[in-house]
Amino acid sequence: MTLTPELFFLTLVVLATALMWVPYVVARVLGQGLGRTLANPAASNPPLPAWAQRARQAHANAIENLAVFAPLVLVAHAVGAGSPATVFAAQLYLGARLAHYVVYAAGIPGVRTLAFLCGSAATLVFAWVLLARV
């Protein structure tokens, strides 16, 4: 199997999503200490800073959206539906998801929504390309 541009960018998306937990766990270690972070969660643990809570929510959102995007990329690859549009969509998705994470954690709502919509549009490009082949 050849690593097409679409699969390359999907790999970067997966890697980025896999690492999105790091900032909010570091915030927990800094705020609660390593021992409390590694222990079972307790109701008495102090809450994470607001930015870390948003980073955790952004990570969950990234996972939810990856569950839709990744299969479309893989199906497009399997049927040979790669095109300049799908390469651009894969690049757009990566950029949009990175931007979404950063601006969500930073608490910038309007830009967060725009980044989310760009990622959704990239997902729809793959769906469109596949459905157009029917």
PDB file of C-alpha atoms in Angstrom:
ATOM      1  CA  MET A   1       0.000   0.000   0.000  1.00  0.00           C
ATOM      2  CA  THR A   2       1.356   3.403  -0.970  1.00  0.00           C
ATOM      3  CA  LEU A   3       1.308   6.261   1.509  1.00  0.00           C
ATOM      4  CA  THR A   4      -0.711   8.741  -0.502  1.00  0.00           C
ATOM      5  CA  PRO A   5      -0.890  12.409   0.522  1.00  0.00           C
ATOM      6  CA  GLU A   6      -4.339  11.772   1.988  1.00  0.00           C
ATOM      7  CA  LEU A   7      -3.009   8.921   4.140  1.00  0.00           C
ATOM      8  CA  PHE A   8       0.008  11.013   5.152  1.00  0.00           C
ATOM      9  CA  PHE A   9      -2.225  13.838   6.391  1.00  0.00           C
ATOM     10  CA  LEU A  10      -4.558  11.353   8.061  1.00  0.00           C
ATOM     11  CA  THR A  11      -1.529   9.956   9.901  1.00  0.00           C
ATOM     12  CA  LEU A  12      -0.630  13.461  11.079  1.00  0.00           C
ATOM     13  CA  VAL A  13      -4.225  14.029  12.224  1.00  0.00           C
ATOM     14  CA  VAL A  14      -4.189  10.767  14.175  1.00  0.00           C
ATOM     15  CA  LEU A  15      -0.830  11.611  15.742  1.00  0.00           C
ATOM     16  CA  ALA A  16      -1.991  15.098  16.718  1.00  0.00           C
ATOM     17  CA  THR A  17      -5.206  13.702  18.193  1.00  0.00           C
ATOM     18  CA  ALA A  18      -3.240  11.080  20.096  1.00  0.00           C
ATOM     19  CA  LEU A  19      -1.111  13.818  21.699  1.00  0.00           C
ATOM     20  CA  MET A  20      -3.874  16.287  22.574  1.00  0.00           C
ATOM     21  CA  TRP A  21      -4.144  14.881  26.098  1.00  0.00           C
ATOM     22  CA  VAL A  22      -0.657  16.046  27.049  1.00  0.00           C
ATOM     23  CA  PRO A  23      -1.385  19.729  27.879  1.00  0.00           C
ATOM     24  CA  TYR A  24      -4.342  19.056  30.148  1.00  0.00           C
ATOM     25  CA  VAL A  25      -2.610  16.203  31.946  1.00  0.00           C
ATOM     26  CA  VAL A  26       0.448  18.416  32.523  1.00  0.00           C
ATOM     27  CA  ALA A  27      -1.937  21.042  33.945  1.00  0.00           C
ATOM     28  CA  ARG A  28      -3.356  18.411  36.277  1.00  0.00           C
ATOM     29  CA  VAL A  29       0.118  17.341  37.439  1.00  0.00           C
ATOM     30  CA  LEU A  30       1.126  20.958  38.041  1.00  0.00           C
ATOM     31  CA  GLY A  31      -2.097  21.729  39.897  1.00  0.00           C
ATOM     32  CA  GLN A  32      -2.613  18.526  41.876  1.00  0.00           C
ATOM     33  CA  GLY A  33       0.777  16.860  41.947  1.00  0.00           C
ATOM     34  CA  LEU A  34       1.867  13.639  40.334  1.00  0.00           C
ATOM     35  CA  GLY A  35       0.525  11.420  43.114  1.00  0.00           C
ATOM     36  CA  ARG A  36      -3.030  12.748  42.935  1.00  0.00           C
ATOM     37  CA  THR A  37      -2.920  12.720  39.135  1.00  0.00           C
ATOM     38  CA  LEU A  38      -1.936   9.044  39.074  1.00  0.00           C
ATOM     39  CA  ALA A  39      -4.434   8.067  41.783  1.00  0.00           C
ATOM     40  CA  ASN A  40      -8.074   7.325  41.187  1.00  0.00           C
ATOM     41  CA  PRO A  41     -10.050  10.552  40.669  1.00  0.00           C
ATOM     42  CA  ALA A  42     -11.612  11.896  43.827  1.00  0.00           C
ATOM     43  CA  ALA A  43     -14.478  14.331  44.219  1.00  0.00           C
ATOM     44  CA  SER A  44     -12.189  16.499  46.326  1.00  0.00           C
ATOM     45  CA  ASN A  45      -9.621  17.044  43.552  1.00  0.00           C
ATOM     46  CA  PRO A  46      -9.397  20.699  42.554  1.00  0.00           C
ATOM     47  CA  PRO A  47     -10.815  21.417  39.110  1.00  0.00           C
ATOM     48  CA  LEU A  48      -8.513  21.931  36.164  1.00  0.00           C
ATOM     49  CA  PRO A  49      -7.903  25.490  34.993  1.00  0.00           C
ATOM     50  CA  ALA A  50     -10.524  26.643  32.492  1.00  0.00           C
ATOM     51  CA  TRP A  51      -8.133  26.398  29.544  1.00  0.00           C
ATOM     52  CA  ALA A  52      -7.266  22.792  30.457  1.00  0.00           C
ATOM     53  CA  GLN A  53     -10.942  21.878  30.738  1.00  0.00           C
ATOM     54  CA  ARG A  54     -11.489  23.359  27.277  1.00  0.00           C
ATOM     55  CA  ALA A  55      -8.432  21.473  25.946  1.00  0.00           C
ATOM     56  CA  ARG A  56      -9.948  18.246  27.247  1.00  0.00           C
ATOM     57  CA  GLN A  57     -13.253  19.058  25.539  1.00  0.00           C
ATOM     58  CA  ALA A  58     -11.408  19.922  22.309  1.00  0.00           C
ATOM     59  CA  HIS A  59      -9.616  16.573  22.488  1.00  0.00           C
ATOM     60  CA  ALA A  60     -12.932  14.738  22.895  1.00  0.00           C
ATOM     61  CA  ASN A  61     -14.318  16.691  19.939  1.00  0.00           C
ATOM     62  CA  ALA A  62     -11.277  15.768  17.841  1.00  0.00           C
ATOM     63  CA  ILE A  63     -11.796  12.078  18.594  1.00  0.00           C
ATOM     64  CA  GLU A  64     -15.499  12.285  17.715  1.00  0.00           C
ATOM     65  CA  ASN A  65     -14.766  13.943  14.385  1.00  0.00           C
ATOM     66  CA  LEU A  66     -11.859  11.631  13.567  1.00  0.00           C
ATOM     67  CA  ALA A  67     -14.275   8.709  13.836  1.00  0.00           C
ATOM     68  CA  VAL A  68     -16.134  10.152  10.824  1.00  0.00           C
ATOM     69  CA  PHE A  69     -13.204  11.548   8.830  1.00  0.00           C
ATOM     70  CA  ALA A  70     -10.785   8.606   8.987  1.00  0.00           C
ATOM     71  CA  PRO A  71     -13.098   5.957   7.485  1.00  0.00           C
ATOM     72  CA  LEU A  72     -13.927   8.259   4.577  1.00  0.00           C
ATOM     73  CA  VAL A  73     -10.226   8.801   3.845  1.00  0.00           C
ATOM     74  CA  LEU A  74      -9.571   5.064   4.048  1.00  0.00           C
ATOM     75  CA  VAL A  75     -12.492   4.201   1.770  1.00  0.00           C
ATOM     76  CA  ALA A  76     -11.403   6.865  -0.715  1.00  0.00           C
ATOM     77  CA  HIS A  77      -7.939   5.323  -0.728  1.00  0.00           C
ATOM     78  CA  ALA A  78      -9.312   1.792  -1.097  1.00  0.00           C
ATOM     79  CA  VAL A  79     -11.366   2.705  -4.168  1.00  0.00           C
ATOM     80  CA  GLY A  80      -8.687   4.925  -5.689  1.00  0.00           C
ATOM     81  CA  ALA A  81     -10.695   8.121  -5.356  1.00  0.00           C
ATOM     82  CA  GLY A  82      -7.725  10.354  -4.624  1.00  0.00           C
ATOM     83  CA  SER A  83      -7.672  13.705  -6.382  1.00  0.00           C
ATOM     84  CA  PRO A  84      -6.371  17.220  -5.855  1.00  0.00           C
ATOM     85  CA  ALA A  85      -9.640  17.929  -4.027  1.00  0.00           C
ATOM     86  CA  THR A  86      -9.107  15.089  -1.560  1.00  0.00           C
ATOM     87  CA  VAL A  87      -5.486  16.104  -0.961  1.00  0.00           C
ATOM     88  CA  PHE A  88      -6.622  19.654  -0.230  1.00  0.00           C
ATOM     89  CA  ALA A  89      -9.428  18.366   1.999  1.00  0.00           C
ATOM     90  CA  ALA A  90      -6.977  16.248   4.001  1.00  0.00           C
ATOM     91  CA  GLN A  91      -4.665  19.251   4.439  1.00  0.00           C
ATOM     92  CA  LEU A  92      -7.604  21.457   5.369  1.00  0.00           C
ATOM     93  CA  TYR A  93      -8.827  18.933   7.924  1.00  0.00           C
ATOM     94  CA  LEU A  94      -5.424  18.776   9.617  1.00  0.00           C
ATOM     95  CA  GLY A  95      -5.129  22.551   9.782  1.00  0.00           C
ATOM     96  CA  ALA A  96      -8.712  22.983  10.925  1.00  0.00           C
ATOM     97  CA  ARG A  97      -8.425  20.418  13.711  1.00  0.00           C
ATOM     98  CA  LEU A  98      -5.150  21.902  14.992  1.00  0.00           C
ATOM     99  CA  ALA A  99      -6.654  25.383  14.897  1.00  0.00           C
ATOM    100  CA  HIS A 100      -9.816  24.124  16.589  1.00  0.00           C
ATOM    101  CA  TYR A 101      -7.831  22.624  19.453  1.00  0.00           C
ATOM    102  CA  VAL A 102      -5.745  25.747  20.023  1.00  0.00           C
ATOM    103  CA  VAL A 103      -8.576  28.264  19.830  1.00  0.00           C
ATOM    104  CA  TYR A 104     -10.931  26.068  21.862  1.00  0.00           C
ATOM    105  CA  ALA A 105      -8.328  25.786  24.641  1.00  0.00           C
ATOM    106  CA  ALA A 106      -7.701  29.533  24.388  1.00  0.00           C
ATOM    107  CA  GLY A 107     -11.432  30.234  24.696  1.00  0.00           C
ATOM    108  CA  ILE A 108     -11.946  31.993  21.345  1.00  0.00           C
ATOM    109  CA  PRO A 109     -15.510  30.969  20.382  1.00  0.00           C
ATOM    110  CA  GLY A 110     -16.006  32.511  16.916  1.00  0.00           C
ATOM    111  CA  VAL A 111     -12.744  31.217  15.497  1.00  0.00           C
ATOM    112  CA  ARG A 112     -13.395  27.836  17.134  1.00  0.00           C
ATOM    113  CA  THR A 113     -16.657  27.536  15.243  1.00  0.00           C
ATOM    114  CA  LEU A 114     -15.021  28.542  11.965  1.00  0.00           C
ATOM    115  CA  ALA A 115     -12.275  25.936  12.447  1.00  0.00           C
ATOM    116  CA  PHE A 116     -14.889  23.292  13.250  1.00  0.00           C
ATOM    117  CA  LEU A 117     -16.851  24.168  10.098  1.00  0.00           C
ATOM    118  CA  CYS A 118     -13.699  23.972   7.958  1.00  0.00           C
ATOM    119  CA  GLY A 119     -13.001  20.480   9.306  1.00  0.00           C
ATOM    120  CA  SER A 120     -16.594  19.487   8.625  1.00  0.00           C
ATOM    121  CA  ALA A 121     -16.350  20.827   5.078  1.00  0.00           C
ATOM    122  CA  ALA A 122     -13.194  18.759   4.524  1.00  0.00           C
ATOM    123  CA  THR A 123     -15.051  15.666   5.725  1.00  0.00           C
ATOM    124  CA  LEU A 124     -17.916  16.427   3.354  1.00  0.00           C
ATOM    125  CA  VAL A 125     -15.484  16.714   0.435  1.00  0.00           C
ATOM    126  CA  PHE A 126     -14.466  13.091   0.965  1.00  0.00           C
ATOM    127  CA  ALA A 127     -18.094  11.999   1.242  1.00  0.00           C
ATOM    128  CA  TRP A 128     -18.966  13.938  -1.910  1.00  0.00           C
ATOM    129  CA  VAL A 129     -16.064  12.463  -3.890  1.00  0.00           C
ATOM    130  CA  LEU A 130     -17.079   8.947  -2.859  1.00  0.00           C
ATOM    131  CA  LEU A 131     -20.792   9.424  -3.539  1.00  0.00           C
ATOM    132  CA  ALA A 132     -20.057  11.001  -6.937  1.00  0.00           C
ATOM    133  CA  ARG A 133     -18.452   7.711  -7.980  1.00  0.00           C
ATOM    134  CA  VAL A 134     -21.703   5.783  -7.557  1.00  0.00           C
TER     135      VAL A 134
END
